[in-house]
mmCIF file of C-alpha atoms in Angstrom:
data_model
loop_
_atom_site.group_PDB
_atom_site.id
_atom_site.type_symbol
_atom_site.label_atom_id
_atom_site.label_comp_id
_atom_site.label_asym_id
_atom_site.label_seq_id
_atom_site.Cartn_x
_atom_site.Cartn_y
_atom_site.Cartn_z
ATOM 1 C CA MET Y 7 82.206 114.116 226.292
ATOM 2 C CA ILE Y 8 78.804 111.862 225.845
ATOM 3 C CA ASN Y 9 81.187 108.975 224.961
ATOM 4 C CA SER Y 10 82.146 108.487 228.218
ATOM 5 C CA LYS Y 11 79.345 108.600 230.335
ATOM 6 C CA LYS Y 12 78.284 105.867 232.642
ATOM 7 C CA TYR Y 13 74.563 105.663 232.206
ATOM 8 C CA ASP Y 14 73.120 105.454 228.116
ATOM 9 C CA VAL Y 15 69.907 106.794 229.401
ATOM 10 C CA LEU Y 16 68.389 108.034 233.161
ATOM 11 C CA SER Y 17 64.404 107.722 233.608
ATOM 12 C CA LEU Y 18 62.853 109.823 236.276
ATOM 13 C CA GLY Y 19 59.109 109.419 236.728
ATOM 14 C CA THR Y 20 56.222 106.697 237.862
ATOM 15 C CA SER Y 21 56.831 103.564 239.229
ATOM 16 C CA TYR Y 22 54.739 100.668 240.245
ATOM 17 C CA LEU Y 23 54.912 96.692 241.095
ATOM 18 C CA ASP Y 24 52.757 95.164 238.230
ATOM 19 C CA ILE Y 25 50.995 92.421 238.769
ATOM 20 C CA ASN Y 26 49.553 90.992 235.064
ATOM 21 C CA PHE Y 27 46.869 88.542 234.994
ATOM 22 C CA VAL Y 28 47.341 87.351 231.387
ATOM 23 C CA ASP Y 29 44.553 85.348 229.489
ATOM 24 C CA PHE Y 30 42.035 86.545 231.712
ATOM 25 C CA PRO Y 31 38.376 85.404 231.537
ATOM 26 C CA PHE Y 32 36.348 88.660 231.435
ATOM 27 C CA VAL Y 33 33.821 89.288 228.703
ATOM 28 C CA ASP Y 34 32.467 93.224 229.067
ATOM 29 C CA GLY Y 35 34.405 93.357 232.329
ATOM 30 C CA ILE Y 36 35.019 92.572 235.986
ATOM 31 C CA SER Y 37 31.606 92.133 237.939
ATOM 32 C CA ALA Y 38 30.804 93.866 241.539
ATOM 33 C CA ASN Y 39 30.119 90.774 244.341
ATOM 34 C CA ARG Y 40 31.264 87.765 241.753
ATOM 35 C CA GLU Y 41 34.514 86.371 241.610
ATOM 36 C CA THR Y 42 36.145 85.831 238.096
ATOM 37 C CA VAL Y 43 39.254 83.253 238.682
ATOM 38 C CA GLY Y 44 42.547 83.161 235.993
ATOM 39 C CA SER Y 45 45.438 80.829 236.508
ATOM 40 C CA GLU Y 46 48.418 82.924 235.363
ATOM 41 C CA TYR Y 47 49.944 86.194 236.272
ATOM 42 C CA VAL Y 48 53.377 87.701 235.780
ATOM 43 C CA ILE Y 49 54.877 90.050 238.577
ATOM 44 C CA GLN Y 50 57.378 93.199 237.025
ATOM 45 C CA PRO Y 51 58.190 96.537 237.260
ATOM 46 C CA GLY Y 52 55.952 98.848 235.497
ATOM 47 C CA GLY Y 53 54.438 102.595 234.981
ATOM 48 C CA SER Y 54 55.491 104.157 231.844
ATOM 49 C CA ALA Y 55 58.749 105.551 232.982
ATOM 50 C CA LEU Y 56 59.620 102.563 234.809
ATOM 51 C CA ASN Y 57 58.799 99.775 231.590
ATOM 52 C CA PHE Y 58 60.916 102.045 229.901
ATOM 53 C CA ALA Y 59 63.921 101.686 232.245
ATOM 54 C CA ARG Y 60 63.060 98.272 231.553
ATOM 55 C CA LEU Y 61 62.743 97.861 228.118
ATOM 56 C CA SER Y 62 66.064 99.952 227.681
ATOM 57 C CA ALA Y 63 67.774 97.312 230.298
ATOM 58 C CA SER Y 64 66.711 94.264 228.049
ATOM 59 C CA LEU Y 65 68.047 95.915 224.714
ATOM 60 C CA GLY Y 66 71.426 96.175 226.460
ATOM 61 C CA MET Y 67 71.712 99.957 227.671
ATOM 62 C CA ARG Y 68 73.099 101.082 230.699
ATOM 63 C CA VAL Y 69 70.128 102.439 232.636
ATOM 64 C CA ALA Y 70 69.368 104.685 235.889
ATOM 65 C CA PHE Y 71 66.147 105.188 237.070
ATOM 66 C CA ILE Y 72 65.213 107.638 240.113
ATOM 67 C CA GLY Y 73 61.461 107.484 241.806
ATOM 68 C CA LYS Y 74 59.875 106.475 245.101
ATOM 69 C CA VAL Y 75 58.403 103.412 246.877
ATOM 70 C CA GLY Y 76 57.251 102.979 250.425
ATOM 71 C CA VAL Y 77 59.187 101.083 253.161
ATOM 72 C CA GLY Y 78 57.943 97.871 253.780
ATOM 73 C CA GLN Y 79 58.116 94.440 251.170
ATOM 74 C CA MET Y 80 56.231 95.888 248.292
ATOM 75 C CA GLY Y 81 59.053 98.396 247.809
ATOM 76 C CA GLU Y 82 61.755 95.957 248.796
ATOM 77 C CA ILE Y 83 60.216 93.318 245.924
ATOM 78 C CA LEU Y 84 60.482 96.482 243.313
ATOM 79 C CA THR Y 85 63.700 97.235 244.085
ATOM 80 C CA ARG Y 86 64.771 93.597 243.561
ATOM 81 C CA LEU Y 87 63.218 93.037 240.850
ATOM 82 C CA MET Y 88 64.401 96.428 238.986
ATOM 83 C CA LEU Y 89 67.988 95.263 239.875
ATOM 84 C CA GLU Y 90 67.480 91.770 238.283
ATOM 85 C CA GLU Y 91 66.475 93.734 235.237
ATOM 86 C CA GLY Y 92 69.818 95.403 234.867
ATOM 87 C CA ILE Y 93 68.446 98.807 236.429
ATOM 88 C CA ASP Y 94 70.298 100.843 238.470
ATOM 89 C CA PRO Y 95 67.892 101.947 240.950
ATOM 90 C CA PHE Y 96 67.947 105.059 243.138
ATOM 91 C CA LEU Y 97 64.949 104.977 245.212
ATOM 92 C CA VAL Y 98 63.506 107.504 247.570
ATOM 93 C CA LYS Y 99 62.066 105.120 250.794
ATOM 94 C CA ASP Y 100 59.976 106.838 252.468
ATOM 95 C CA ALA Y 101 57.453 104.614 255.294
ATOM 96 C CA SER Y 102 54.391 107.083 255.620
ATOM 97 C CA VAL Y 103 53.798 106.350 251.906
ATOM 98 C CA LEU Y 104 52.339 103.180 250.163
ATOM 99 C CA THR Y 105 54.596 101.822 247.382
ATOM 100 C CA ASN Y 106 52.295 101.981 243.829
ATOM 101 C CA LEU Y 107 51.063 99.131 242.550
ATOM 102 C CA ALA Y 108 49.302 98.171 239.409
ATOM 103 C CA VAL Y 109 47.219 95.033 238.606
ATOM 104 C CA HIS Y 110 46.044 94.898 234.905
ATOM 105 C CA TYR Y 111 43.542 92.198 233.314
ATOM 106 C CA ILE Y 112 44.224 91.274 230.207
ATOM 107 C CA ARG Y 113 42.451 88.743 227.798
ATOM 108 C CA ASN Y 114 43.773 86.488 226.014
ATOM 109 C CA ASP Y 115 43.021 89.223 222.577
ATOM 110 C CA GLY Y 116 44.889 91.801 223.888
ATOM 111 C CA THR Y 117 42.087 93.494 225.533
ATOM 112 C CA SER Y 118 42.752 94.745 229.042
ATOM 113 C CA ILE Y 119 41.377 95.978 232.228
ATOM 114 C CA MET Y 120 43.593 98.557 234.372
ATOM 115 C CA THR Y 121 43.566 99.045 238.192
ATOM 116 C CA SER Y 122 46.234 100.526 240.345
ATOM 117 C CA GLY Y 123 46.618 101.967 243.923
ATOM 118 C CA GLY Y 124 49.224 103.256 246.264
ATOM 119 C CA SER Y 125 50.502 106.934 247.260
ATOM 120 C CA ALA Y 126 54.357 106.894 246.485
ATOM 121 C CA ASN Y 127 54.925 108.698 242.832
ATOM 122 C CA GLN Y 128 52.420 111.228 244.119
ATOM 123 C CA ASN Y 129 54.514 112.286 246.913
ATOM 124 C CA LEU Y 130 57.666 112.153 245.375
ATOM 125 C CA SER Y 131 58.920 115.560 245.772
ATOM 126 C CA VAL Y 132 61.748 117.683 243.584
ATOM 127 C CA ASN Y 133 63.852 117.771 247.248
ATOM 128 C CA GLU Y 134 63.908 114.278 247.493
ATOM 129 C CA LEU Y 135 65.235 113.471 244.237
ATOM 130 C CA MET Y 136 67.741 116.576 243.550
ATOM 131 C CA ASN Y 137 70.422 115.074 244.853
ATOM 132 C CA ASP Y 138 70.535 112.161 242.444
ATOM 133 C CA VAL Y 139 69.484 114.208 239.774
ATOM 134 C CA GLU Y 140 72.318 116.567 239.869
ATOM 135 C CA THR Y 141 74.700 113.576 240.012
ATOM 136 C CA LEU Y 142 73.490 111.772 237.428
ATOM 137 C CA ILE Y 143 72.471 113.396 234.756
ATOM 138 C CA PRO Y 144 76.006 114.855 234.472
ATOM 139 C CA GLN Y 145 76.741 111.218 233.643
ATOM 140 C CA THR Y 146 73.948 109.725 231.628
ATOM 141 C CA LYS Y 147 73.607 110.434 227.498
ATOM 142 C CA TYR Y 148 69.757 110.551 227.599
ATOM 143 C CA LEU Y 149 67.796 112.420 230.124
ATOM 144 C CA TYR Y 150 64.019 110.540 229.839
ATOM 145 C CA LEU Y 151 60.886 112.476 231.280
ATOM 146 C CA GLY Y 152 58.099 110.544 231.415
ATOM 147 C CA GLY Y 153 54.681 110.294 232.692
ATOM 148 C CA GLY Y 154 54.506 114.186 233.755
ATOM 149 C CA PHE Y 155 51.064 114.627 233.895
ATOM 150 C CA LYS Y 156 50.920 111.895 236.195
ATOM 151 C CA MET Y 157 53.851 113.604 238.832
ATOM 152 C CA LYS Y 158 52.752 116.802 239.127
ATOM 153 C CA HIS Y 159 54.296 118.005 241.711
ATOM 154 C CA LEU Y 160 57.478 117.297 239.315
ATOM 155 C CA LEU Y 161 56.196 118.887 236.124
ATOM 156 C CA SER Y 162 56.620 122.598 237.554
ATOM 157 C CA HIS Y 163 60.266 121.680 237.844
ATOM 158 C CA TYR Y 164 61.424 119.745 234.879
ATOM 159 C CA LYS Y 165 62.633 123.197 233.065
ATOM 160 C CA LYS Y 166 65.388 123.277 235.938
ATOM 161 C CA PHE Y 167 66.485 119.563 235.236
ATOM 162 C CA ILE Y 168 66.392 120.563 231.327
ATOM 163 C CA THR Y 169 68.851 123.325 232.269
ATOM 164 C CA LEU Y 170 71.022 120.529 234.304
ATOM 165 C CA ALA Y 171 71.007 118.587 231.224
ATOM 166 C CA ASP Y 172 72.040 121.176 228.861
ATOM 167 C CA LYS Y 173 75.320 122.169 231.173
ATOM 168 C CA SER Y 174 76.295 118.461 230.800
ATOM 169 C CA SER Y 175 75.217 117.977 227.093
ATOM 170 C CA THR Y 176 72.778 115.716 228.233
ATOM 171 C CA LYS Y 177 69.957 115.308 225.608
ATOM 172 C CA ILE Y 178 66.196 115.723 226.874
ATOM 173 C CA ILE Y 179 63.334 113.304 225.561
ATOM 174 C CA LEU Y 180 59.950 114.113 226.945
ATOM 175 C CA ASP Y 181 57.025 111.706 226.651
ATOM 176 C CA HIS Y 182 54.315 113.371 229.265
ATOM 177 C CA GLY Y 183 51.812 110.664 228.627
ATOM 178 C CA ARG Y 184 47.736 110.867 228.902
ATOM 179 C CA VAL Y 185 45.905 114.102 229.136
ATOM 180 C CA THR Y 186 43.180 112.909 231.128
ATOM 181 C CA ASN Y 187 40.519 114.844 233.125
ATOM 182 C CA LEU Y 188 42.735 115.537 235.960
ATOM 183 C CA VAL Y 189 45.038 117.419 233.982
ATOM 184 C CA ILE Y 190 44.568 121.370 233.777
ATOM 185 C CA PRO Y 191 44.972 123.800 231.407
ATOM 186 C CA LYS Y 192 47.726 125.511 233.365
ATOM 187 C CA GLU Y 193 49.858 122.148 233.093
ATOM 188 C CA ILE Y 194 49.252 121.806 229.250
ATOM 189 C CA ASP Y 195 50.948 125.121 228.920
ATOM 190 C CA LEU Y 196 53.579 124.147 230.702
ATOM 191 C CA ILE Y 197 54.299 121.367 228.990
ATOM 192 C CA ARG Y 198 53.904 123.401 225.508
ATOM 193 C CA SER Y 199 56.814 125.911 226.798
ATOM 194 C CA ILE Y 200 58.987 122.960 227.857
ATOM 195 C CA VAL Y 201 58.691 121.055 224.205
ATOM 196 C CA GLY Y 202 61.022 123.880 223.549
ATOM 197 C CA SER Y 203 63.719 123.114 225.021
ATOM 198 C CA VAL Y 204 63.843 119.107 224.431
ATOM 199 C CA ASP Y 205 65.831 117.499 222.309
ATOM 200 C CA ILE Y 206 63.163 114.495 221.272
ATOM 201 C CA TYR Y 207 59.130 114.577 221.708
ATOM 202 C CA LEU Y 208 57.440 111.421 221.959
ATOM 203 C CA PRO Y 209 53.572 111.593 222.496
ATOM 204 C CA SER Y 210 51.139 109.391 221.111
ATOM 205 C CA LYS Y 211 48.654 110.580 218.662
ATOM 206 C CA ASP Y 212 45.748 111.489 220.958
ATOM 207 C CA GLU Y 213 48.154 113.116 223.549
ATOM 208 C CA LEU Y 214 49.660 115.664 220.643
ATOM 209 C CA LEU Y 215 46.212 116.418 219.222
ATOM 210 C CA SER Y 216 45.063 117.174 222.987
ATOM 211 C CA VAL Y 217 48.486 119.156 223.913
ATOM 212 C CA TRP Y 218 48.414 121.227 220.871
ATOM 213 C CA ASN Y 219 44.374 121.456 220.194
ATOM 214 C CA SER Y 220 44.556 120.001 216.953
ATOM 215 C CA ASN Y 221 42.723 118.385 214.169
ATOM 216 C CA ASN Y 222 45.607 115.966 212.873
ATOM 217 C CA VAL Y 223 48.878 115.253 213.392
ATOM 218 C CA VAL Y 224 50.178 117.745 210.282
ATOM 219 C CA GLU Y 225 48.627 120.742 212.546
ATOM 220 C CA ALA Y 226 49.951 119.781 215.280
ATOM 221 C CA VAL Y 227 53.559 119.328 214.404
ATOM 222 C CA ARG Y 228 52.977 122.764 212.114
ATOM 223 C CA LYS Y 229 52.188 124.394 215.964
ATOM 224 C CA ILE Y 230 55.250 122.946 217.096
ATOM 225 C CA ARG Y 231 57.895 124.013 214.685
ATOM 226 C CA LYS Y 232 56.968 127.467 215.322
ATOM 227 C CA GLN Y 233 58.815 127.297 218.655
ATOM 228 C CA SER Y 234 60.282 124.149 219.008
ATOM 229 C CA ASN Y 235 63.660 122.238 217.357
ATOM 230 C CA ALA Y 236 63.213 118.981 218.889
ATOM 231 C CA THR Y 237 62.513 115.915 216.793
ATOM 232 C CA ILE Y 238 58.995 114.893 216.882
ATOM 233 C CA ILE Y 239 57.947 111.354 216.782
ATOM 234 C CA VAL Y 240 54.395 110.535 217.045
ATOM 235 C CA LYS Y 241 52.910 107.356 217.926
ATOM 236 C CA ASP Y 242 49.718 106.225 216.466
ATOM 237 C CA SER Y 243 49.537 102.711 217.506
ATOM 238 C CA ASP Y 244 48.563 99.779 214.714
ATOM 239 C CA ASN Y 245 48.512 102.874 212.389
ATOM 240 C CA GLY Y 246 52.449 103.053 212.676
ATOM 241 C CA SER Y 247 53.413 106.733 213.498
ATOM 242 C CA TYR Y 248 55.083 110.079 212.197
ATOM 243 C CA PHE Y 249 58.382 111.386 212.699
ATOM 244 C CA SER Y 250 59.826 115.142 211.367
ATOM 245 C CA THR Y 251 63.045 116.580 212.181
ATOM 246 C CA PRO Y 252 64.425 119.922 212.369
ATOM 247 C CA ASP Y 253 66.422 120.048 209.062
ATOM 248 C CA LEU Y 254 63.658 118.418 206.960
ATOM 249 C CA ASN Y 255 61.126 120.305 206.378
ATOM 250 C CA LEU Y 256 58.612 117.624 205.779
ATOM 251 C CA ILE Y 257 56.345 115.265 207.975
ATOM 252 C CA TYR Y 258 57.083 111.611 206.983
ATOM 253 C CA GLN Y 259 54.343 108.359 207.792
ATOM 254 C CA VAL Y 260 55.470 105.312 209.163
ATOM 255 C CA SER Y 261 53.908 101.797 208.665
ATOM 256 C CA ALA Y 262 53.433 99.520 211.415
ATOM 257 C CA HIS Y 263 54.503 95.890 210.783
ATOM 258 C CA SER Y 264 51.297 93.253 210.626
ATOM 259 C CA VAL Y 265 51.833 90.899 213.859
ATOM 260 C CA ASP Y 266 49.318 88.993 216.119
ATOM 261 C CA VAL Y 267 48.343 90.866 219.177
ATOM 262 C CA ILE Y 268 49.066 89.311 222.378
ATOM 263 C CA ASN Y 269 49.089 92.181 224.961
ATOM 264 C CA THR Y 270 49.305 95.904 224.097
ATOM 265 C CA VAL Y 271 49.928 96.990 227.543
ATOM 266 C CA GLY Y 272 53.781 98.742 227.466
ATOM 267 C CA ALA Y 273 53.904 99.363 223.743
ATOM 268 C CA GLY Y 274 54.730 103.109 223.792
ATOM 269 C CA ASP Y 275 57.005 102.413 226.311
ATOM 270 C CA ALA Y 276 58.787 99.903 224.263
ATOM 271 C CA PHE Y 277 58.893 101.779 221.074
ATOM 272 C CA ASN Y 278 60.557 104.574 223.034
ATOM 273 C CA ALA Y 279 63.269 102.251 224.273
ATOM 274 C CA GLY Y 280 64.001 100.782 220.643
ATOM 275 C CA LEU Y 281 64.403 104.401 219.550
ATOM 276 C CA VAL Y 282 66.554 105.595 222.409
ATOM 277 C CA ASN Y 283 68.944 102.029 221.644
ATOM 278 C CA ALA Y 284 69.008 103.079 218.022
ATOM 279 C CA LEU Y 285 69.780 106.980 218.869
ATOM 280 C CA VAL Y 286 72.494 105.335 221.177
ATOM 281 C CA ALA Y 287 74.086 103.484 218.407
ATOM 282 C CA LYS Y 288 74.014 106.626 216.138
ATOM 283 C CA LYS Y 289 71.665 105.212 213.290
ATOM 284 C CA ASN Y 290 69.591 107.673 211.184
ATOM 285 C CA ILE Y 291 66.342 109.153 212.024
ATOM 286 C CA GLU Y 292 64.845 106.522 209.393
ATOM 287 C CA GLU Y 293 66.452 103.524 210.759
ATOM 288 C CA VAL Y 294 65.595 105.018 214.720
ATOM 289 C CA VAL Y 295 61.917 104.712 213.711
ATOM 290 C CA LYS Y 296 62.390 101.496 212.120
ATOM 291 C CA PHE Y 297 64.003 99.721 215.068
ATOM 292 C CA ALA Y 298 61.460 101.384 217.367
ATOM 293 C CA THR Y 299 58.654 100.303 215.030
ATOM 294 C CA ALA Y 300 60.240 96.535 215.530
ATOM 295 C CA THR Y 301 60.515 96.578 219.722
ATOM 296 C CA SER Y 302 57.061 97.908 219.860
ATOM 297 C CA ALA Y 303 55.253 95.305 217.140
ATOM 298 C CA LEU Y 304 57.941 92.358 219.896
ATOM 299 C CA LYS Y 305 56.153 93.484 222.823
ATOM 300 C CA ILE Y 306 52.777 92.971 221.863
ATOM 301 C CA SER Y 307 52.785 90.206 220.008
ATOM 302 C CA VAL Y 308 55.664 87.729 221.850
ATOM 303 C CA ASP Y 309 55.353 86.350 225.180
ATOM 304 C CA LYS Y 310 58.996 86.485 226.049
ATOM 305 C CA LYS Y 311 62.102 88.994 227.040
ATOM 306 C CA ILE Y 312 63.299 91.198 224.213
ATOM 307 C CA ASN Y 313 66.562 91.710 223.765
ATOM 308 C CA LEU Y 314 68.890 93.403 220.691
ATOM 309 C CA LYS Y 315 69.256 89.733 218.945
ATOM 310 C CA ILE Y 316 65.438 89.243 218.615
ATOM 311 C CA VAL Y 317 64.964 92.478 217.492
ATOM 312 C CA ASN Y 318 67.581 92.453 214.837
ATOM 313 C CA THR Y 319 66.577 89.231 213.411
ATOM 314 C CA PHE Y 320 62.943 90.054 213.887
ATOM 315 C CA GLN Y 321 63.600 93.437 211.536
ATOM 316 C CA LYS Y 322 65.582 90.659 208.803
ATOM 317 C CA ASN Y 323 62.791 88.804 209.181
ATOM 318 C CA ASN Y 324 60.163 91.502 208.642
ATOM 319 C CA PRO Y 325 61.750 94.359 206.665
ATOM 320 C CA LYS Y 326 58.561 95.838 204.683
ATOM 321 C CA ILE Y 327 58.242 99.434 206.787
ATOM 322 C CA GLN Y 328 57.017 102.215 204.410
ATOM 323 C CA ILE Y 329 57.885 105.398 204.988
ATOM 324 C CA SER Y 330 56.205 108.509 202.991
ATOM 325 C CA GLU Y 331 56.215 111.852 203.070
ATOM 326 C CA LEU Y 332 52.867 113.106 204.381
ATOM 327 C CA ALA Y 333 53.062 117.282 204.509
ATOM 328 C CA SER Y 334 55.776 119.885 204.574
ATOM 329 C CA THR Y 335 56.167 121.470 208.166
#
């Protein structure tokens, strides 16, 4: 039974050791052959799937993460930070790769420059993680497949993970991530075929329109509904979000909280973590989306760790979220 499972969520995907320079003094960018000096930085686990795991743990969920690191100090630091965040790490360690690092330069208005390096994520193979996947999926309520377009070598095996999840009554969440210039049509077709087998689909608006070759959210959701009974929730930054459930033939639009932005990095991952937390708590779909919206708003507007109490207090003090019917499916 789903209630007796050890983990609320298993996240599988990219992992980075993030170095975030905050209040970094750049104007139009960082210039070559010129030193730009900041004074504050934060080091934490990062990458979409791991950000999601970290934020889920901070909300009180029981979280496992599967990924890959190199052998050496950076991998050790990342592993230790994951444990400190309350995440159970199941990490492949490989001396032939480098732990992925991401360096973010964040201005005081939230504008950021992102850089990254390393090779562990790109070289995580299905053979390396399959034992952990087969062991952990039956112990997990929700399987989170994040950042698939960045882990191309795993993308073709998503259907295998989904089959294992189905056998274990584990719900499947898909957030494939950005459609960059490196994504090929075959990979987009694969994602489109997978959406028919997942329980919850969580793209951003830009990602949705790219994958489904659509001009607007309504057009894209209608295409998905022809092949999928997934709950579809689309993130649209400060414009809010959209959702459609298979039992209602409608698409709803949800407003966003108005907050003063400090840093937008991880806003979508926070939304996803809040959403899964509310699902685990068995809230209805409107309450699920409201809780996710509040979690995301806090992530971009406060400079402290977010927990369940903080989100509940924010919702109590900021109740004005509008949910309106947009169109039929």
